Amino acid sequence: MNATTTKASAPAAAPQRQQQRGSYWITTFGCQMNKADSERMAGILEGMGFKPASDEHRADLVLYNTCTIRDNAEQKVYSYLGRQAQRKRANPHLTLVVAGCVAQQEGASLLRRVPELDLVMGPQHANRLDVLLTQVENGQQVVATGEHHILEDITTARRDSQVCAWVNVIYGCNERCTYCVVPSVRGAEQSRLPQAIRLEMEGLAARGFKEITLLGQNIDAYGRDLPGITPEGRRQHTLTDLLHQVHDVEGIERIRFATSHPRYFTERLIDACAELPKLCEHFHIPFQSGDDAVLKAMARGYTVERYRRILERIRHRMPDAAISADVIVAFPGETDVQFRRTLTLIEEIGFDQVNTAAYSPRPGTPAADWPDQLSEAVKVERLQELNALVERTARERSARYLGRIEQVLVEGSNPRDPSQRMGRTRTNRLTFFPASGPAKHPGGVGGRPSQPGDLVNVRIEQVRAFSLTGMPIS
């Protein structure tokens, strides 16, 4: 898993600053939920008077928002911490914080391993960062990993993008997949009220944001912890209902959602996505394995046939829809025949993108203690073969864009070539094009160079496995 860094960008809605406290640096490991948590914590820090640092090793406060899904991500955290602990021994005024899933999993044992730490806090405590840091400033070494109700807080996030924003709709996860540590570190499901979600989206629209991604560890479970039954006898609050309730927020041009679980992905949800114009034709639906016996061992709660039917329904309603997924290879006991079924499923479906991983035993999960663990050599071999297929399939899917005109939402400039803009199609393909096209193809909107937030029609002239290049047209 790659680490991302919270840097200075568009400021948040200005909170009341208490005092100048120095500079901060946040490094984020893992999933979109962690990235959203980091944006909220950055906003809290700026509200307290901290300012973004230009260098991790010069910051007065360093925060690592951690991921424990895979062992390599966890070990990377300890590597980063070792460098900062050495720094703190020379500079006792440095504040060192570990947040996120590793913090929740390890708790006080992190302090024994890295005694230089000032604060260890689980994901449910992200909105309490200011309170916890006040305790640190009063001389305490703090561990906050207890069960905690996540408070509504829609004003403090400092967004890394000026165009696209995450909006959490449900926290936690009630699933019990045998390989996954998420439920134990992120807690039980907690759905936000639709009114609060819509209010946050209206605030983002007022600040110029154009695209919203609704987030949940298992977003299809949204609302099942909220009270209410419709006259037809179904739950009053579902993801489908939420999409209808927030779709007409003025100023928001595109809406996405992630991450979905095949067990709860309904035809009603698919129909809503086909009928609501702002819903993008892009679905991230992990399948994890192409073999039913492996899925049963994983406790995923669906079959390969059930997964196929979902995708058939999506492509029936939205033929051009992009499908991305997650898959795990070398799960305990997985045979070569079962692995080949995963490869077959990928070829049959033709995914636009697949996030791949070799199984990594996580402490406290059932599968970690099973005796039929596969060797590292098998994991590496299968992952390499899988990745080669995924890239080939993605390239074949990209070929359909050649010569087409795609609507691209401009997110910014290409960091490798400032003369180019970059953005994404509705199907989530990263696309590059000149900020100002040639005279016969004036770039941007109304003939001016395109700017972040513009919707630009781009004729695709070059396709790659995971990105496109084209020319803006009037």
CSV table of C-alpha atoms in Angstrom, one decimal:
chain,number,residue,atom,x,y,z
A,1,MET,CA,0.0,0.0,0.0
A,2,ASN,CA,1.3,3.4,-0.9
A,3,ALA,CA,1.5,6.2,1.6
A,4,THR,CA,0.0,9.6,0.7
A,5,THR,CA,0.8,12.9,2.3
A,6,THR,CA,-1.5,15.7,3.3
A,7,LYS,CA,0.0,18.9,1.9
A,8,ALA,CA,-0.9,22.5,1.7
A,9,SER,CA,-3.7,23.1,-0.9
A,10,ALA,CA,-7.1,24.8,-0.9
A,11,PRO,CA,-7.8,26.0,2.7
A,12,ALA,CA,-10.8,24.7,4.5
A,13,ALA,CA,-13.7,26.9,5.6
A,14,ALA,CA,-11.9,29.1,8.0
A,15,PRO,CA,-12.3,27.9,11.6
A,16,GLN,CA,-11.6,30.1,14.5
A,17,ARG,CA,-7.9,29.9,15.2
A,18,GLN,CA,-6.9,29.7,18.8
A,19,GLN,CA,-3.1,30.4,18.5
A,20,GLN,CA,-0.1,29.6,16.3
A,21,ARG,CA,1.2,26.2,17.4
A,22,GLY,CA,3.8,25.5,14.7
A,23,SER,CA,3.7,23.2,11.7
A,24,TYR,CA,2.2,19.7,11.0
A,25,TRP,CA,2.7,16.9,8.6
A,26,ILE,CA,0.3,14.0,8.0
A,27,THR,CA,1.3,10.8,6.1
A,28,THR,CA,-1.7,8.6,5.2
A,29,PHE,CA,-1.5,4.8,4.5
A,30,GLY,CA,-4.2,2.7,3.0
A,31,CYS,CA,-7.8,3.2,1.9
A,32,GLN,CA,-10.0,6.1,1.0
A,33,MET,CA,-11.5,6.0,4.5
A,34,ASN,CA,-8.1,6.8,5.9
A,35,LYS,CA,-7.6,9.6,3.4
A,36,ALA,CA,-11.0,11.1,4.4
A,37,ASP,CA,-10.0,10.8,8.1
A,38,SER,CA,-6.7,12.6,7.4
A,39,GLU,CA,-8.5,15.5,5.7
A,40,ARG,CA,-10.7,15.9,8.8
A,41,MET,CA,-7.7,15.7,11.1
A,42,ALA,CA,-5.8,18.3,9.0
A,43,GLY,CA,-8.7,20.6,9.3
A,44,ILE,CA,-8.8,20.2,13.1
A,45,LEU,CA,-5.0,20.9,13.3
A,46,GLU,CA,-5.4,24.1,11.2
A,47,GLY,CA,-8.3,25.1,13.4
A,48,MET,CA,-6.0,24.8,16.4
A,49,GLY,CA,-3.5,27.1,14.8
A,50,PHE,CA,-1.1,24.6,13.2
A,51,LYS,CA,0.0,25.3,9.6
A,52,PRO,CA,1.1,22.7,7.0
A,53,ALA,CA,4.8,22.0,7.0
A,54,SER,CA,6.9,21.9,3.8
A,55,ASP,CA,9.1,19.0,5.1
A,56,GLU,CA,8.2,16.0,7.2
A,57,HIS,CA,11.5,16.2,9.0
A,58,ARG,CA,11.0,19.9,10.0
A,59,ALA,CA,7.4,19.6,11.2
A,60,ASP,CA,6.6,20.3,14.8
A,61,LEU,CA,3.8,17.7,14.8
A,62,VAL,CA,4.0,14.5,12.7
A,63,LEU,CA,1.0,12.2,12.4
A,64,TYR,CA,0.9,8.8,10.7
A,65,ASN,CA,-2.6,7.7,9.8
A,66,THR,CA,-2.0,4.0,9.5
A,67,CYS,CA,-3.4,0.9,7.8
A,68,THR,CA,-3.2,-2.7,9.0
A,69,ILE,CA,-4.9,-4.5,6.1
A,70,ARG,CA,-1.5,-5.9,5.0
A,71,ASP,CA,1.7,-6.6,6.8
A,72,ASN,CA,3.9,-4.6,4.5
A,73,ALA,CA,1.8,-1.4,5.1
A,74,GLU,CA,2.2,-2.0,8.9
A,75,GLN,CA,5.9,-2.5,8.7
A,76,LYS,CA,6.3,0.6,6.6
A,77,VAL,CA,4.7,2.6,9.5
A,78,TYR,CA,7.3,1.3,12.0
A,79,SER,CA,10.1,2.2,9.6
A,80,TYR,CA,8.7,5.8,9.4
A,81,LEU,CA,8.3,5.9,13.2
A,82,GLY,CA,11.8,4.8,13.8
A,83,ARG,CA,13.2,7.9,11.9
A,84,GLN,CA,10.8,10.2,13.8
A,85,ALA,CA,11.6,8.7,17.2
A,86,GLN,CA,15.3,9.4,16.6
A,87,ARG,CA,14.4,12.9,15.7
A,88,LYS,CA,12.4,13.3,18.9
A,89,ARG,CA,15.3,12.2,21.1
A,90,ALA,CA,17.1,15.3,19.7
A,91,ASN,CA,14.0,17.5,19.8
A,92,PRO,CA,11.7,16.7,22.8
A,93,HIS,CA,9.2,19.4,21.6
A,94,LEU,CA,8.3,17.3,18.6
A,95,THR,CA,4.7,15.9,18.9
A,96,LEU,CA,4.5,12.4,17.5
A,97,VAL,CA,1.0,10.8,16.8
A,98,VAL,CA,0.0,7.5,15.4
A,99,ALA,CA,-3.7,7.3,14.3
A,100,GLY,CA,-5.8,4.8,12.3
A,101,CYS,CA,-5.9,1.0,12.2
A,102,VAL,CA,-2.4,0.1,13.5
A,103,ALA,CA,-3.0,2.4,16.4
A,104,GLN,CA,-6.4,0.7,17.2
A,105,GLN,CA,-4.9,-2.8,16.9
A,106,GLU,CA,-1.8,-2.2,18.9
A,107,GLY,CA,-3.0,0.3,21.4
A,108,ALA,CA,-0.8,0.8,24.5
A,109,SER,CA,1.7,-1.8,23.2
A,110,LEU,CA,2.8,0.9,20.6
A,111,LEU,CA,4.0,3.0,23.5
A,112,ARG,CA,6.2,0.1,24.7
A,113,ARG,CA,7.6,-0.4,21.2
A,114,VAL,CA,8.0,3.4,20.5
A,115,PRO,CA,8.1,5.2,23.9
A,116,GLU,CA,8.7,8.5,22.1
A,117,LEU,CA,5.0,8.6,21.0
A,118,ASP,CA,2.7,11.2,22.5
A,119,LEU,CA,-0.6,10.0,21.2
A,120,VAL,CA,-2.0,6.7,19.9
A,121,MET,CA,-5.6,7.0,18.6
A,122,GLY,CA,-8.0,4.7,16.7
A,123,PRO,CA,-10.1,5.7,13.7
A,124,GLN,CA,-13.2,6.4,15.8
A,125,HIS,CA,-11.4,9.2,17.6
A,126,ALA,CA,-10.3,11.2,14.5
A,127,ASN,CA,-12.9,14.0,15.3
A,128,ARG,CA,-11.5,14.2,18.9
A,129,LEU,CA,-7.9,15.1,17.8
A,130,ASP,CA,-8.1,18.6,19.3
A,131,VAL,CA,-9.2,17.2,22.7
A,132,LEU,CA,-6.6,14.5,22.7
A,133,LEU,CA,-3.8,16.9,21.8
A,134,THR,CA,-4.8,19.2,24.6
A,135,GLN,CA,-4.2,16.3,27.0
A,136,VAL,CA,-0.8,15.8,25.4
A,137,GLU,CA,0.0,19.5,25.8
A,138,ASN,CA,-0.9,19.1,29.5
A,139,GLY,CA,1.9,16.5,29.8
A,140,GLN,CA,0.0,13.3,29.2
A,141,GLN,CA,0.9,10.4,27.0
A,142,VAL,CA,-2.5,9.4,25.6
A,143,VAL,CA,-4.0,6.2,24.2
A,144,ALA,CA,-7.5,6.5,22.7
A,145,THR,CA,-8.7,3.2,21.4
A,146,GLY,CA,-11.9,2.6,23.3
A,147,GLU,CA,-15.3,2.2,21.6
A,148,HIS,CA,-16.5,5.7,20.7
A,149,HIS,CA,-19.6,7.1,19.0
A,150,ILE,CA,-18.4,9.1,15.9
A,151,LEU,CA,-19.7,12.7,16.3
A,152,GLU,CA,-21.0,14.6,13.4
A,153,ASP,CA,-18.4,17.1,12.2
A,154,ILE,CA,-18.8,18.6,8.7
A,155,THR,CA,-16.9,21.9,9.0
A,156,THR,CA,-13.3,21.1,9.7
A,157,ALA,CA,-12.0,18.9,6.9
A,158,ARG,CA,-9.1,20.5,4.9
A,159,ARG,CA,-9.6,19.0,1.5
A,160,ASP,CA,-6.6,18.0,-0.6
A,161,SER,CA,-8.5,18.6,-3.8
A,162,GLN,CA,-10.4,21.8,-4.9
A,163,VAL,CA,-12.7,19.8,-7.1
A,164,CYS,CA,-13.4,16.3,-5.7
A,165,ALA,CA,-14.3,15.5,-2.1
A,166,TRP,CA,-14.9,12.5,0.1
A,167,VAL,CA,-18.1,12.4,2.2
A,168,ASN,CA,-18.4,9.6,4.8
A,169,VAL,CA,-21.9,8.1,5.0
A,170,ILE,CA,-21.2,5.1,7.2
A,171,TYR,CA,-18.3,4.2,9.6
A,172,GLY,CA,-17.3,0.8,10.7
A,173,CYS,CA,-18.1,-2.7,9.4
A,174,ASN,CA,-20.3,-5.6,10.7
A,175,GLU,CA,-18.9,-8.2,8.3
A,176,ARG,CA,-16.7,-11.0,9.5
A,177,CYS,CA,-14.5,-12.0,6.6
A,178,THR,CA,-12.0,-14.5,7.9
A,179,TYR,CA,-9.0,-12.6,6.5
A,180,CYS,CA,-9.9,-9.0,7.5
A,181,VAL,CA,-9.0,-7.0,10.6
A,182,VAL,CA,-11.2,-4.0,9.7
A,183,PRO,CA,-14.2,-4.7,11.9
A,184,SER,CA,-12.0,-5.0,15.0
A,185,VAL,CA,-10.2,-1.8,14.3
A,186,ARG,CA,-12.9,0.4,12.9
A,187,GLY,CA,-15.8,-0.9,15.1
A,188,ALA,CA,-19.4,-1.5,14.4
A,189,GLU,CA,-21.4,0.2,11.7
A,190,GLN,CA,-22.5,3.7,12.4
A,191,SER,CA,-24.6,5.4,9.6
A,192,ARG,CA,-24.9,9.2,9.4
A,193,LEU,CA,-28.3,10.7,9.0
A,194,PRO,CA,-29.3,11.7,5.4
A,195,GLN,CA,-29.9,15.3,6.5
A,196,ALA,CA,-26.3,15.6,7.8
A,197,ILE,CA,-24.9,14.1,4.6
A,198,ARG,CA,-26.9,16.4,2.4
A,199,LEU,CA,-25.9,19.4,4.5
A,200,GLU,CA,-22.2,18.5,4.1
A,201,MET,CA,-22.6,18.2,0.3
A,202,GLU,CA,-24.4,21.5,0.1
A,203,GLY,CA,-21.5,23.1,2.0
A,204,LEU,CA,-19.0,21.5,-0.4
A,205,ALA,CA,-21.0,22.7,-3.4
A,206,ALA,CA,-21.0,26.3,-2.1
A,207,ARG,CA,-17.2,26.1,-1.9
A,208,GLY,CA,-17.0,25.0,-5.6
A,209,PHE,CA,-16.6,21.3,-5.3
A,210,LYS,CA,-18.0,19.4,-8.4
A,211,GLU,CA,-17.6,15.7,-7.6
A,212,ILE,CA,-18.5,13.8,-4.4
A,213,THR,CA,-17.5,10.2,-3.5
A,214,LEU,CA,-19.7,8.8,-0.8
A,215,LEU,CA,-17.6,6.6,1.4
A,216,GLY,CA,-18.2,3.5,3.6
A,217,GLN,CA,-16.2,0.5,4.5
A,218,ASN,CA,-19.3,-1.4,3.3
A,219,ILE,CA,-21.4,1.3,1.8
A,220,ASP,CA,-24.2,-1.0,0.7
A,221,ALA,CA,-24.9,-1.5,4.4
A,222,TYR,CA,-25.8,2.2,4.8
A,223,GLY,CA,-28.8,2.8,7.0
A,224,ARG,CA,-29.4,-0.7,8.4
A,225,ASP,CA,-28.5,0.6,11.9
A,226,LEU,CA,-31.0,3.5,11.5
A,227,PRO,CA,-34.6,3.2,12.6
A,228,GLY,CA,-37.6,3.2,10.3
A,229,ILE,CA,-39.6,0.9,8.0
A,230,THR,CA,-41.5,2.0,4.9
A,231,PRO,CA,-45.2,1.2,4.3
A,232,GLU,CA,-43.9,-1.5,1.9
A,233,GLY,CA,-42.1,-3.2,4.7
A,234,ARG,CA,-38.5,-2.4,3.7
A,235,ARG,CA,-35.9,-0.4,5.5
A,236,GLN,CA,-36.5,3.3,5.3
A,237,HIS,CA,-32.8,4.2,5.0
A,238,THR,CA,-30.8,2.5,2.3
A,239,LEU,CA,-28.0,3.6,0.0
A,240,THR,CA,-30.5,3.7,-2.9
A,241,ASP,CA,-32.7,6.1,-0.9
A,242,LEU,CA,-29.7,8.2,0.1
A,243,LEU,CA,-28.7,8.6,-3.6
A,244,HIS,CA,-32.2,9.9,-4.4
A,245,GLN,CA,-32.1,12.3,-1.4
A,246,VAL,CA,-28.7,13.9,-2.3
A,247,HIS,CA,-28.8,13.7,-6.1
A,248,ASP,CA,-30.3,17.2,-6.6
A,249,VAL,CA,-27.7,19.1,-4.6
A,250,GLU,CA,-27.1,22.2,-6.8
A,251,GLY,CA,-23.6,22.6,-8.0
A,252,ILE,CA,-22.5,19.0,-7.6
A,253,GLU,CA,-22.0,17.5,-11.1
A,254,ARG,CA,-20.9,14.0,-10.3
A,255,ILE,CA,-21.5,11.4,-7.6
A,256,ARG,CA,-19.7,8.2,-6.9
A,257,PHE,CA,-19.7,5.7,-4.1
A,258,ALA,CA,-17.4,3.0,-2.6
A,259,THR,CA,-16.8,0.4,-1.4
A,260,SER,CA,-19.6,-2.0,-2.3
A,261,HIS,CA,-20.2,-5.6,-1.1
A,262,PRO,CA,-21.7,-8.1,-3.5
A,263,ARG,CA,-23.9,-9.6,-0.8
A,264,TYR,CA,-25.9,-6.3,-0.5
A,265,PHE,CA,-25.7,-4.9,-4.1
A,266,THR,CA,-29.3,-4.8,-5.2
A,267,GLU,CA,-31.1,-4.4,-8.5
A,268,ARG,CA,-32.9,-1.4,-7.0
A,269,LEU,CA,-29.5,0.2,-6.5
A,270,ILE,CA,-28.4,-0.6,-10.0
A,271,ASP,CA,-31.6,0.9,-11.4
A,272,ALA,CA,-31.1,4.1,-9.4
A,273,CYS,CA,-27.6,4.5,-10.8
A,274,ALA,CA,-28.9,4.1,-14.3
A,275,GLU,CA,-31.7,6.6,-13.8
A,276,LEU,CA,-30.0,9.4,-11.8
A,277,PRO,CA,-27.9,11.5,-14.2
A,278,LYS,CA,-25.2,12.6,-11.8
A,279,LEU,CA,-24.4,9.0,-10.8
A,280,CYS,CA,-21.2,8.0,-12.6
A,281,GLU,CA,-21.0,4.8,-14.6
A,282,HIS,CA,-18.2,3.4,-12.4
A,283,PHE,CA,-18.6,0.6,-9.8
A,284,HIS,CA,-16.0,-0.7,-7.4
A,285,ILE,CA,-17.2,-4.2,-6.3
A,286,PRO,CA,-14.6,-6.5,-4.8
A,287,PHE,CA,-15.0,-10.2,-5.6
A,288,GLN,CA,-11.8,-11.4,-3.8
A,289,SER,CA,-11.8,-14.9,-5.5
A,290,GLY,CA,-13.3,-16.6,-8.5
A,291,ASP,CA,-13.8,-19.9,-6.6
A,292,ASP,CA,-16.9,-20.6,-4.5
A,293,ALA,CA,-15.1,-22.8,-2.0
A,294,VAL,CA,-12.5,-20.1,-1.3
A,295,LEU,CA,-15.3,-17.5,-1.0
A,296,LYS,CA,-17.0,-19.7,1.6
A,297,ALA,CA,-13.7,-20.0,3.5
A,298,MET,CA,-13.4,-16.2,3.4
A,299,ALA,CA,-17.0,-15.9,4.7
A,300,ARG,CA,-17.9,-13.5,1.9
A,301,GLY,CA,-21.5,-14.6,1.8
A,302,TYR,CA,-22.0,-14.8,-2.0
A,303,THR,CA,-21.1,-17.1,-4.9
A,304,VAL,CA,-19.3,-16.4,-8.2
A,305,GLU,CA,-22.6,-16.8,-10.0
A,306,ARG,CA,-24.2,-14.2,-7.8
A,307,TYR,CA,-21.3,-11.8,-8.6
A,308,ARG,CA,-21.7,-12.5,-12.3
A,309,ARG,CA,-25.4,-11.6,-12.2
A,310,ILE,CA,-24.7,-8.3,-10.5
A,311,LEU,CA,-22.3,-7.3,-13.3
A,312,GLU,CA,-24.6,-8.6,-16.0
A,313,ARG,CA,-27.4,-6.4,-14.6
A,314,ILE,CA,-25.1,-3.3,-14.5
A,315,ARG,CA,-24.0,-3.8,-18.1
A,316,HIS,CA,-27.5,-4.4,-19.2
A,317,ARG,CA,-28.6,-1.0,-17.8
A,318,MET,CA,-25.3,0.8,-18.4
A,319,PRO,CA,-23.4,-1.0,-21.3
A,320,ASP,CA,-20.3,1.3,-21.0
A,321,ALA,CA,-20.0,1.1,-17.2
A,322,ALA,CA,-16.5,0.6,-15.8
A,323,ILE,CA,-16.1,-2.1,-13.2
A,324,SER,CA,-13.2,-2.2,-10.8
A,325,ALA,CA,-12.6,-4.8,-8.0
A,326,ASP,CA,-10.3,-6.2,-5.4
A,327,VAL,CA,-8.9,-9.7,-5.4
A,328,ILE,CA,-6.8,-11.8,-3.0
A,329,VAL,CA,-4.6,-14.7,-4.2
A,330,ALA,CA,-2.9,-17.4,-2.3
A,331,PHE,CA,-5.5,-17.5,0.5
A,332,PRO,CA,-4.9,-20.4,2.9
A,333,GLY,CA,-5.6,-23.7,1.1
A,334,GLU,CA,-6.1,-22.1,-2.3
A,335,THR,CA,-5.2,-24.7,-5.0
A,336,ASP,CA,-3.8,-24.0,-8.4
A,337,VAL,CA,-7.1,-24.9,-9.9
A,338,GLN,CA,-8.9,-22.5,-7.6
A,339,PHE,CA,-6.4,-19.7,-8.5
A,340,ARG,CA,-7.0,-20.4,-12.2
A,341,ARG,CA,-10.8,-19.9,-11.7
A,342,THR,CA,-10.0,-16.4,-10.4
A,343,LEU,CA,-8.0,-15.7,-13.6
A,344,THR,CA,-10.9,-17.1,-15.7
A,345,LEU,CA,-13.4,-14.8,-14.0
A,346,ILE,CA,-11.2,-11.8,-14.7
A,347,GLU,CA,-10.9,-12.7,-18.4
A,348,GLU,CA,-14.6,-13.4,-18.7
A,349,ILE,CA,-15.8,-10.1,-17.1
A,350,GLY,CA,-13.1,-7.8,-18.5
A,351,PHE,CA,-12.4,-5.5,-15.5
A,352,ASP,CA,-11.3,-1.9,-16.1
A,353,GLN,CA,-9.1,-2.1,-13.0
A,354,VAL,CA,-8.4,-4.7,-10.3
A,355,ASN,CA,-6.6,-4.0,-7.0
A,356,THR,CA,-4.5,-7.1,-6.4
A,357,ALA,CA,-2.9,-8.5,-3.3
A,358,ALA,CA,-1.4,-11.8,-2.0
A,359,TYR,CA,-2.9,-13.0,1.2
A,360,SER,CA,-1.3,-11.5,4.3
A,361,PRO,CA,-2.1,-13.1,7.7
A,362,ARG,CA,-3.4,-10.4,10.1
A,363,PRO,CA,-3.3,-10.9,13.9
A,364,GLY,CA,-6.6,-11.8,15.4
A,365,THR,CA,-8.3,-13.0,12.2
A,366,PRO,CA,-9.4,-16.7,11.9
A,367,ALA,CA,-7.5,-17.4,8.7
A,368,ALA,CA,-4.2,-16.3,10.2
A,369,ASP,CA,-4.2,-19.4,12.4
A,370,TRP,CA,-5.2,-21.9,9.8
A,371,PRO,CA,-2.5,-24.6,9.1
A,372,ASP,CA,-2.7,-24.5,5.3
A,373,GLN,CA,-0.8,-21.3,4.7
A,374,LEU,CA,0.9,-21.0,1.3
A,375,SER,CA,4.5,-20.2,0.8
A,376,GLU,CA,5.9,-16.8,-0.1
A,377,ALA,CA,7.2,-18.2,-3.4
A,378,VAL,CA,3.7,-19.3,-4.4
A,379,LYS,CA,2.2,-15.9,-3.4
A,380,VAL,CA,4.8,-14.1,-5.5
A,381,GLU,CA,4.3,-16.3,-8.5
A,382,ARG,CA,0.5,-16.1,-8.4
A,383,LEU,CA,0.5,-12.3,-7.8
A,384,GLN,CA,2.8,-11.8,-10.8
A,385,GLU,CA,0.7,-13.8,-13.1
A,386,LEU,CA,-2.5,-12.1,-11.9
A,387,ASN,CA,-1.0,-8.6,-12.3
A,388,ALA,CA,0.0,-9.4,-15.9
A,389,LEU,CA,-3.5,-10.5,-16.7
A,390,VAL,CA,-5.0,-7.4,-15.0
A,391,GLU,CA,-2.9,-5.0,-17.0
A,392,ARG,CA,-3.7,-6.8,-20.3
A,393,THR,CA,-7.4,-6.8,-19.5
A,394,ALA,CA,-7.3,-3.1,-18.5
A,395,ARG,CA,-5.5,-2.3,-21.8
A,396,GLU,CA,-8.2,-4.1,-23.8
A,397,ARG,CA,-10.9,-2.2,-21.9
A,398,SER,CA,-9.1,1.1,-22.6
A,399,ALA,CA,-9.1,0.4,-26.3
A,400,ARG,CA,-12.8,1.3,-26.6
A,401,TYR,CA,-12.1,4.9,-25.8
A,402,LEU,CA,-9.8,5.5,-28.8
A,403,GLY,CA,-11.4,8.1,-31.1
A,404,ARG,CA,-14.3,8.7,-28.7
A,405,ILE,CA,-15.2,12.1,-27.2
A,406,GLU,CA,-15.3,11.8,-23.4
A,407,GLN,CA,-16.4,14.4,-20.8
A,408,VAL,CA,-13.5,15.0,-18.4
A,409,LEU,CA,-13.8,16.8,-15.1
A,410,VAL,CA,-10.5,18.8,-14.7
A,411,GLU,CA,-8.9,18.1,-11.4
A,412,GLY,CA,-5.6,20.0,-11.9
A,413,SER,CA,-2.4,20.1,-13.9
A,414,ASN,CA,-0.3,17.0,-14.8
A,415,PRO,CA,2.5,17.1,-12.1
A,416,ARG,CA,4.9,15.8,-14.7
A,417,ASP,CA,3.9,18.2,-17.4
A,418,PRO,CA,2.4,21.6,-16.3
A,419,SER,CA,1.2,22.3,-19.9
A,420,GLN,CA,-1.3,19.5,-19.5
A,421,ARG,CA,-4.5,19.2,-17.5
A,422,MET,CA,-5.6,16.0,-16.0
A,423,GLY,CA,-9.0,14.7,-14.9
A,424,ARG,CA,-11.3,11.7,-15.0
A,425,THR,CA,-14.0,10.5,-17.3
A,426,ARG,CA,-17.3,9.5,-15.8
A,427,THR,CA,-16.0,6.0,-15.9
A,428,ASN,CA,-13.0,7.0,-13.8
A,429,ARG,CA,-10.3,6.8,-16.4
A,430,LEU,CA,-7.5,9.2,-15.7
A,431,THR,CA,-7.2,11.5,-18.8
A,432,PHE,CA,-4.5,14.0,-19.8
A,433,PHE,CA,-4.9,16.8,-22.4
A,434,PRO,CA,-3.4,20.2,-23.3
A,435,ALA,CA,-4.5,23.1,-21.2
A,436,SER,CA,-5.0,25.0,-24.4
A,437,GLY,CA,-5.4,23.0,-27.6
A,438,PRO,CA,-4.5,24.1,-31.1
A,439,ALA,CA,-6.5,26.8,-32.8
A,440,LYS,CA,-8.9,24.4,-34.5
A,441,HIS,CA,-9.5,22.7,-31.1
A,442,PRO,CA,-9.6,25.6,-28.6
A,443,GLY,CA,-9.1,24.1,-25.1
A,444,GLY,CA,-11.2,24.5,-22.1
A,445,VAL,CA,-14.6,26.2,-21.7
A,446,GLY,CA,-15.7,29.0,-24.0
A,447,GLY,CA,-12.2,29.1,-25.7
A,448,ARG,CA,-10.2,29.9,-22.5
A,449,PRO,CA,-7.7,27.5,-21.0
A,450,SER,CA,-9.4,24.9,-18.9
A,451,GLN,CA,-9.3,25.3,-15.1
A,452,PRO,CA,-9.9,22.8,-12.2
A,453,GLY,CA,-13.6,22.2,-12.0
A,454,ASP,CA,-14.3,22.6,-15.7
A,455,LEU,CA,-16.1,19.8,-17.6
A,456,VAL,CA,-14.2,19.5,-20.9
A,457,ASN,CA,-15.0,17.4,-24.0
A,458,VAL,CA,-11.8,15.5,-25.0
A,459,ARG,CA,-11.3,13.5,-28.1
A,460,ILE,CA,-9.2,10.5,-27.1
A,461,GLU,CA,-6.1,10.0,-29.2
A,462,GLN,CA,-4.0,7.7,-27.1
A,463,VAL,CA,-5.0,4.8,-24.8
A,464,ARG,CA,-3.0,3.0,-22.1
A,465,ALA,CA,-3.9,0.3,-19.6
A,466,PHE,CA,-4.9,2.8,-16.9
A,467,SER,CA,-5.0,6.3,-18.5
A,468,LEU,CA,-5.9,8.2,-21.7
A,469,THR,CA,-4.5,11.2,-23.6
A,470,GLY,CA,-6.6,13.4,-25.9
A,471,MET,CA,-7.3,16.8,-27.3
A,472,PRO,CA,-9.9,19.2,-26.0
A,473,ILE,CA,-12.6,20.2,-28.5
A,474,SER,CA,-15.0,23.1,-28.5
